[in-house]
Coordinates of C-alpha atoms in Angstrom, one line a residue:
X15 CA 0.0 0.0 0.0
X16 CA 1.5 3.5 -1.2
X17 CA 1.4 6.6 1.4
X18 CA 2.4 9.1 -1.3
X19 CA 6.4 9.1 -0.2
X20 CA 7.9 8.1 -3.9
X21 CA 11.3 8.9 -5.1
X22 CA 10.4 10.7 -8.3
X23 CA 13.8 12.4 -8.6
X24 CA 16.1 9.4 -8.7
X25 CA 19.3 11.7 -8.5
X26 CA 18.2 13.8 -5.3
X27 CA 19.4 12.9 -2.2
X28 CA 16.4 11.5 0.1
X29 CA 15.8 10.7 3.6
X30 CA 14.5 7.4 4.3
X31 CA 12.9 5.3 6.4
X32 CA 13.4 1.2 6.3
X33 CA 10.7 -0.4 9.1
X34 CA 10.9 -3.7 10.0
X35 CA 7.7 -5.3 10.1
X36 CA 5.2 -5.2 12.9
X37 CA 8.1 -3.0 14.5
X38 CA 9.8 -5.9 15.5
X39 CA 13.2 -5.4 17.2
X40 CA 15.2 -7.5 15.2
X41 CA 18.7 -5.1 15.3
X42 CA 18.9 -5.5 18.9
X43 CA 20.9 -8.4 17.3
X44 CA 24.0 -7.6 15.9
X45 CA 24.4 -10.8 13.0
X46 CA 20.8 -8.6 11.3
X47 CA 22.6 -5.0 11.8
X48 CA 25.5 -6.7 10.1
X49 CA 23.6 -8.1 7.2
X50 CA 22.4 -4.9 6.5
X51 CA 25.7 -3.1 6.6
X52 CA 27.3 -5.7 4.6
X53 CA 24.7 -5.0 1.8
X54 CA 24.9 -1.5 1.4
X55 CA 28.5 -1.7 1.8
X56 CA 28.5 -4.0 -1.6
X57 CA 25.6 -1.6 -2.6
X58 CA 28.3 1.5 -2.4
X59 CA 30.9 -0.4 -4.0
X60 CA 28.7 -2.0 -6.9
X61 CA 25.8 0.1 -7.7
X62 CA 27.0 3.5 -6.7
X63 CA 24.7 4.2 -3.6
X64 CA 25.9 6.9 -2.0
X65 CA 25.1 6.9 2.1
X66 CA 25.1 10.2 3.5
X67 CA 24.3 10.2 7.1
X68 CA 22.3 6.9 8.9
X69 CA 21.2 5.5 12.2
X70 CA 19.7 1.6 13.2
X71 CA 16.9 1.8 15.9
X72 CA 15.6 -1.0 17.0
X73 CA 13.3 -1.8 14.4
X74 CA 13.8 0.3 11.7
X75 CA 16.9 2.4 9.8
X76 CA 17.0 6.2 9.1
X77 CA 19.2 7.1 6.0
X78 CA 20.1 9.7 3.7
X79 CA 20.8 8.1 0.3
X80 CA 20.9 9.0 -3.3
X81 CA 22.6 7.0 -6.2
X82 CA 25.5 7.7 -8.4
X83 CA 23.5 6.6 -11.4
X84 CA 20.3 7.6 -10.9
X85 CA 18.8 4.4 -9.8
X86 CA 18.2 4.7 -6.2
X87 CA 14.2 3.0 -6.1
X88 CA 16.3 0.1 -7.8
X89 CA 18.7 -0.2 -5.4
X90 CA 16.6 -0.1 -2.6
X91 CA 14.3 -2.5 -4.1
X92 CA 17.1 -4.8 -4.5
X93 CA 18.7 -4.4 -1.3
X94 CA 15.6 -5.1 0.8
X95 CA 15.0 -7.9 -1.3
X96 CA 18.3 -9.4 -0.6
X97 CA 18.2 -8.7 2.7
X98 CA 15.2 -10.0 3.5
X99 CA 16.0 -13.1 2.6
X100 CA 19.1 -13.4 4.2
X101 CA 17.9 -12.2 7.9
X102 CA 14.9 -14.4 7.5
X103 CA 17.6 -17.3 6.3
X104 CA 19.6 -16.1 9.6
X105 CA 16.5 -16.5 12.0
X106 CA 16.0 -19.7 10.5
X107 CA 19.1 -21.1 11.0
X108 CA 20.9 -19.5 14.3
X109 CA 20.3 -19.8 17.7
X110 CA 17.5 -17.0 17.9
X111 CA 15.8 -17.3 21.2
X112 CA 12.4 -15.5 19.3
X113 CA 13.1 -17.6 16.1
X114 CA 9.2 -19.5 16.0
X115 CA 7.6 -15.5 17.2
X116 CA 9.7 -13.6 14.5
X117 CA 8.7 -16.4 11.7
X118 CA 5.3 -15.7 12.9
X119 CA 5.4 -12.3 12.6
X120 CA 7.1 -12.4 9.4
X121 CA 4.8 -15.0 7.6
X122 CA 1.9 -13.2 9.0
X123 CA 3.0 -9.7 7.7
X124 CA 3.2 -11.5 4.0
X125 CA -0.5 -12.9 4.3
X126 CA -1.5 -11.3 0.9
X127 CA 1.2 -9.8 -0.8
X128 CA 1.7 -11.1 -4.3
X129 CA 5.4 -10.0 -4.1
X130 CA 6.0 -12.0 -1.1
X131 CA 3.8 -14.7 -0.2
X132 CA 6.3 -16.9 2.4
X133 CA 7.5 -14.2 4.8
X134 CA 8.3 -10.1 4.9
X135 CA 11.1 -8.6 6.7
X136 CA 10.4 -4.9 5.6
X137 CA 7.7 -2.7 5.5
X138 CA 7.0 -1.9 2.2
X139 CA 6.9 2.0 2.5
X140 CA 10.3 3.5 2.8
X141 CA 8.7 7.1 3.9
X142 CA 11.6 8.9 1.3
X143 CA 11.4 12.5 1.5
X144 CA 13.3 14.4 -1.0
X145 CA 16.1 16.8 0.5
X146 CA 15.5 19.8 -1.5
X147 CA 17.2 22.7 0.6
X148 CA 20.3 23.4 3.4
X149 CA 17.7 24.0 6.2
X150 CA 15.9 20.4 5.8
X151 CA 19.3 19.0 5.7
X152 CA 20.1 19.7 8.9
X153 CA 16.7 19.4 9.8
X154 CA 16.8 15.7 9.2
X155 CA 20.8 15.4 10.3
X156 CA 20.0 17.0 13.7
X157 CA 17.1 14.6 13.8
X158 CA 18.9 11.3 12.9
X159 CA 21.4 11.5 15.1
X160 CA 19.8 13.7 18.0
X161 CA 17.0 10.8 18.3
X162 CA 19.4 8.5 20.2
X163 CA 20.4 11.2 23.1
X164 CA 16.5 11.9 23.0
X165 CA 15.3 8.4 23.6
X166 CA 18.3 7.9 26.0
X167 CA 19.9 5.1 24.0
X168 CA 23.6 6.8 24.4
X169 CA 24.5 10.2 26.8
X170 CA 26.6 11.7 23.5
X171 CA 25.6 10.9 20.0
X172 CA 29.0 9.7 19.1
X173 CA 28.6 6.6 21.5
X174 CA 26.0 4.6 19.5
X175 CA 28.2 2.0 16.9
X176 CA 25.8 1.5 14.3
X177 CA 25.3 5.5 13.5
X178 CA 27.4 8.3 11.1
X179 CA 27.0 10.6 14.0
X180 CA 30.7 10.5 15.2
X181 CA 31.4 11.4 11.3
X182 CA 29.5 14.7 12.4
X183 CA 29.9 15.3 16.2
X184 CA 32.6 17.8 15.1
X185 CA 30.4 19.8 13.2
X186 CA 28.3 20.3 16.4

Protein backbone atom coordinates (compact mmCIF):
# COMPACT_ATOMS: atom_id res chain seq x y z
CA UNK A 1 0.00 0.00 0.00
CA UNK A 2 1.54 3.52 -1.18
CA UNK A 3 1.42 6.59 1.40
CA UNK A 4 2.41 9.09 -1.27
CA UNK A 5 6.35 9.14 -0.19
CA UNK A 6 7.95 8.08 -3.88
CA UNK A 7 11.30 8.94 -5.06
CA UNK A 8 10.43 10.70 -8.26
CA UNK A 9 13.85 12.37 -8.62
CA UNK A 10 16.13 9.37 -8.73
CA UNK A 11 19.30 11.72 -8.52
CA UNK A 12 18.17 13.82 -5.33
CA UNK A 13 19.44 12.95 -2.22
CA UNK A 14 16.43 11.49 0.06
CA UNK A 15 15.82 10.71 3.62
CA UNK A 16 14.49 7.43 4.27
CA UNK A 17 12.94 5.33 6.39
CA UNK A 18 13.38 1.23 6.30
CA UNK A 19 10.73 -0.40 9.12
CA UNK A 20 10.88 -3.66 10.04
CA UNK A 21 7.69 -5.29 10.12
CA UNK A 22 5.24 -5.17 12.91
CA UNK A 23 8.09 -3.04 14.49
CA UNK A 24 9.83 -5.93 15.50
CA UNK A 25 13.18 -5.43 17.21
CA UNK A 26 15.17 -7.51 15.20
CA UNK A 27 18.70 -5.07 15.26
CA UNK A 28 18.90 -5.50 18.89
CA UNK A 29 20.93 -8.44 17.35
CA UNK A 30 24.05 -7.57 15.89
CA UNK A 31 24.37 -10.81 12.99
CA UNK A 32 20.80 -8.63 11.28
CA UNK A 33 22.64 -5.02 11.76
CA UNK A 34 25.51 -6.75 10.06
CA UNK A 35 23.64 -8.09 7.17
CA UNK A 36 22.36 -4.94 6.48
CA UNK A 37 25.67 -3.14 6.64
CA UNK A 38 27.27 -5.73 4.65
CA UNK A 39 24.66 -5.04 1.80
CA UNK A 40 24.94 -1.45 1.44
CA UNK A 41 28.52 -1.74 1.81
CA UNK A 42 28.55 -4.04 -1.63
CA UNK A 43 25.63 -1.63 -2.64
CA UNK A 44 28.27 1.48 -2.43
CA UNK A 45 30.91 -0.41 -4.04
CA UNK A 46 28.73 -2.00 -6.88
CA UNK A 47 25.76 0.08 -7.73
CA UNK A 48 27.05 3.53 -6.71
CA UNK A 49 24.73 4.23 -3.56
CA UNK A 50 25.86 6.94 -2.05
CA UNK A 51 25.11 6.92 2.13
CA UNK A 52 25.10 10.20 3.53
CA UNK A 53 24.28 10.17 7.06
CA UNK A 54 22.27 6.88 8.95
CA UNK A 55 21.19 5.47 12.24
CA UNK A 56 19.72 1.65 13.24
CA UNK A 57 16.92 1.77 15.86
CA UNK A 58 15.65 -0.97 17.02
CA UNK A 59 13.29 -1.81 14.35
CA UNK A 60 13.85 0.32 11.74
CA UNK A 61 16.94 2.40 9.77
CA UNK A 62 17.02 6.16 9.07
CA UNK A 63 19.22 7.10 6.01
CA UNK A 64 20.07 9.73 3.70
CA UNK A 65 20.84 8.11 0.29
CA UNK A 66 20.92 9.05 -3.34
CA UNK A 67 22.63 7.05 -6.20
CA UNK A 68 25.54 7.69 -8.43
CA UNK A 69 23.48 6.56 -11.37
CA UNK A 70 20.26 7.62 -10.89
CA UNK A 71 18.78 4.36 -9.84
CA UNK A 72 18.18 4.69 -6.18
CA UNK A 73 14.17 3.00 -6.15
CA UNK A 74 16.34 0.08 -7.79
CA UNK A 75 18.69 -0.23 -5.42
CA UNK A 76 16.57 -0.08 -2.64
CA UNK A 77 14.31 -2.52 -4.14
CA UNK A 78 17.14 -4.80 -4.46
CA UNK A 79 18.74 -4.44 -1.25
CA UNK A 80 15.58 -5.09 0.85
CA UNK A 81 14.97 -7.90 -1.28
CA UNK A 82 18.25 -9.43 -0.63
CA UNK A 83 18.17 -8.70 2.71
CA UNK A 84 15.15 -10.02 3.54
CA UNK A 85 15.98 -13.11 2.56
CA UNK A 86 19.12 -13.36 4.16
CA UNK A 87 17.86 -12.17 7.89
CA UNK A 88 14.88 -14.37 7.52
CA UNK A 89 17.59 -17.32 6.32
CA UNK A 90 19.59 -16.09 9.64
CA UNK A 91 16.54 -16.51 11.97
CA UNK A 92 15.96 -19.73 10.55
CA UNK A 93 19.06 -21.15 11.04
CA UNK A 94 20.85 -19.48 14.29
CA UNK A 95 20.27 -19.79 17.74
CA UNK A 96 17.46 -16.98 17.92
CA UNK A 97 15.79 -17.28 21.16
CA UNK A 98 12.37 -15.47 19.34
CA UNK A 99 13.05 -17.63 16.10
CA UNK A 100 9.24 -19.47 16.04
CA UNK A 101 7.60 -15.49 17.19
CA UNK A 102 9.69 -13.61 14.47
CA UNK A 103 8.71 -16.37 11.75
CA UNK A 104 5.28 -15.70 12.90
CA UNK A 105 5.38 -12.25 12.62
CA UNK A 106 7.08 -12.37 9.39
CA UNK A 107 4.80 -14.99 7.63
CA UNK A 108 1.93 -13.17 9.03
CA UNK A 109 3.03 -9.67 7.70
CA UNK A 110 3.21 -11.49 3.95
CA UNK A 111 -0.50 -12.86 4.34
CA UNK A 112 -1.54 -11.30 0.88
CA UNK A 113 1.16 -9.81 -0.76
CA UNK A 114 1.68 -11.10 -4.26
CA UNK A 115 5.41 -10.03 -4.13
CA UNK A 116 6.00 -11.96 -1.14
CA UNK A 117 3.84 -14.69 -0.23
CA UNK A 118 6.34 -16.89 2.36
CA UNK A 119 7.53 -14.21 4.84
CA UNK A 120 8.28 -10.15 4.94
CA UNK A 121 11.10 -8.63 6.69
CA UNK A 122 10.43 -4.89 5.61
CA UNK A 123 7.69 -2.74 5.45
CA UNK A 124 7.02 -1.92 2.17
CA UNK A 125 6.91 1.97 2.45
CA UNK A 126 10.27 3.50 2.84
CA UNK A 127 8.65 7.15 3.88
CA UNK A 128 11.59 8.88 1.33
CA UNK A 129 11.44 12.48 1.51
CA UNK A 130 13.27 14.37 -1.02
CA UNK A 131 16.10 16.80 0.53
CA UNK A 132 15.46 19.80 -1.46
CA UNK A 133 17.22 22.74 0.60
CA UNK A 134 20.29 23.35 3.42
CA UNK A 135 17.71 24.00 6.20
CA UNK A 136 15.93 20.41 5.80
CA UNK A 137 19.29 18.96 5.74
CA UNK A 138 20.09 19.70 8.87
CA UNK A 139 16.73 19.38 9.76
CA UNK A 140 16.83 15.74 9.22
CA UNK A 141 20.82 15.45 10.30
CA UNK A 142 20.02 16.98 13.74
CA UNK A 143 17.13 14.60 13.76
CA UNK A 144 18.90 11.29 12.90
CA UNK A 145 21.44 11.54 15.06
CA UNK A 146 19.83 13.74 18.03
CA UNK A 147 16.96 10.82 18.26
CA UNK A 148 19.43 8.46 20.17
CA UNK A 149 20.37 11.20 23.08
CA UNK A 150 16.55 11.85 23.00
CA UNK A 151 15.26 8.43 23.56
CA UNK A 152 18.32 7.90 26.01
CA UNK A 153 19.90 5.12 24.04
CA UNK A 154 23.59 6.84 24.38
CA UNK A 155 24.45 10.24 26.78
CA UNK A 156 26.62 11.72 23.53
CA UNK A 157 25.59 10.89 20.00
CA UNK A 158 29.03 9.71 19.06
CA UNK A 159 28.56 6.63 21.53
CA UNK A 160 26.04 4.56 19.53
CA UNK A 161 28.20 2.04 16.89
CA UNK A 162 25.76 1.54 14.33
CA UNK A 163 25.34 5.52 13.49
CA UNK A 164 27.42 8.25 11.13
CA UNK A 165 26.97 10.56 14.02
CA UNK A 166 30.74 10.48 15.16
CA UNK A 167 31.40 11.41 11.27
CA UNK A 168 29.47 14.74 12.41
CA UNK A 169 29.89 15.25 16.19
CA UNK A 170 32.61 17.75 15.06
CA UNK A 171 30.38 19.79 13.19
CA UNK A 172 28.30 20.31 16.39
Amino acid sequence: MSTGYKITDQESIHFCTFTIVQWADLFTRQVYRDIVVDSFNYCIEAKGLRVHAYVFMSNHIHWMLSAAQGNLSGIIRDLKSYTAKLIFAQILEDSESRREWLVMVCKYAAGGHTHNKDFQIWSHDNHAEEIWSPKFIQQKMDYLHDNLVKKGLVPKLEHWLYSSAENYVMGK
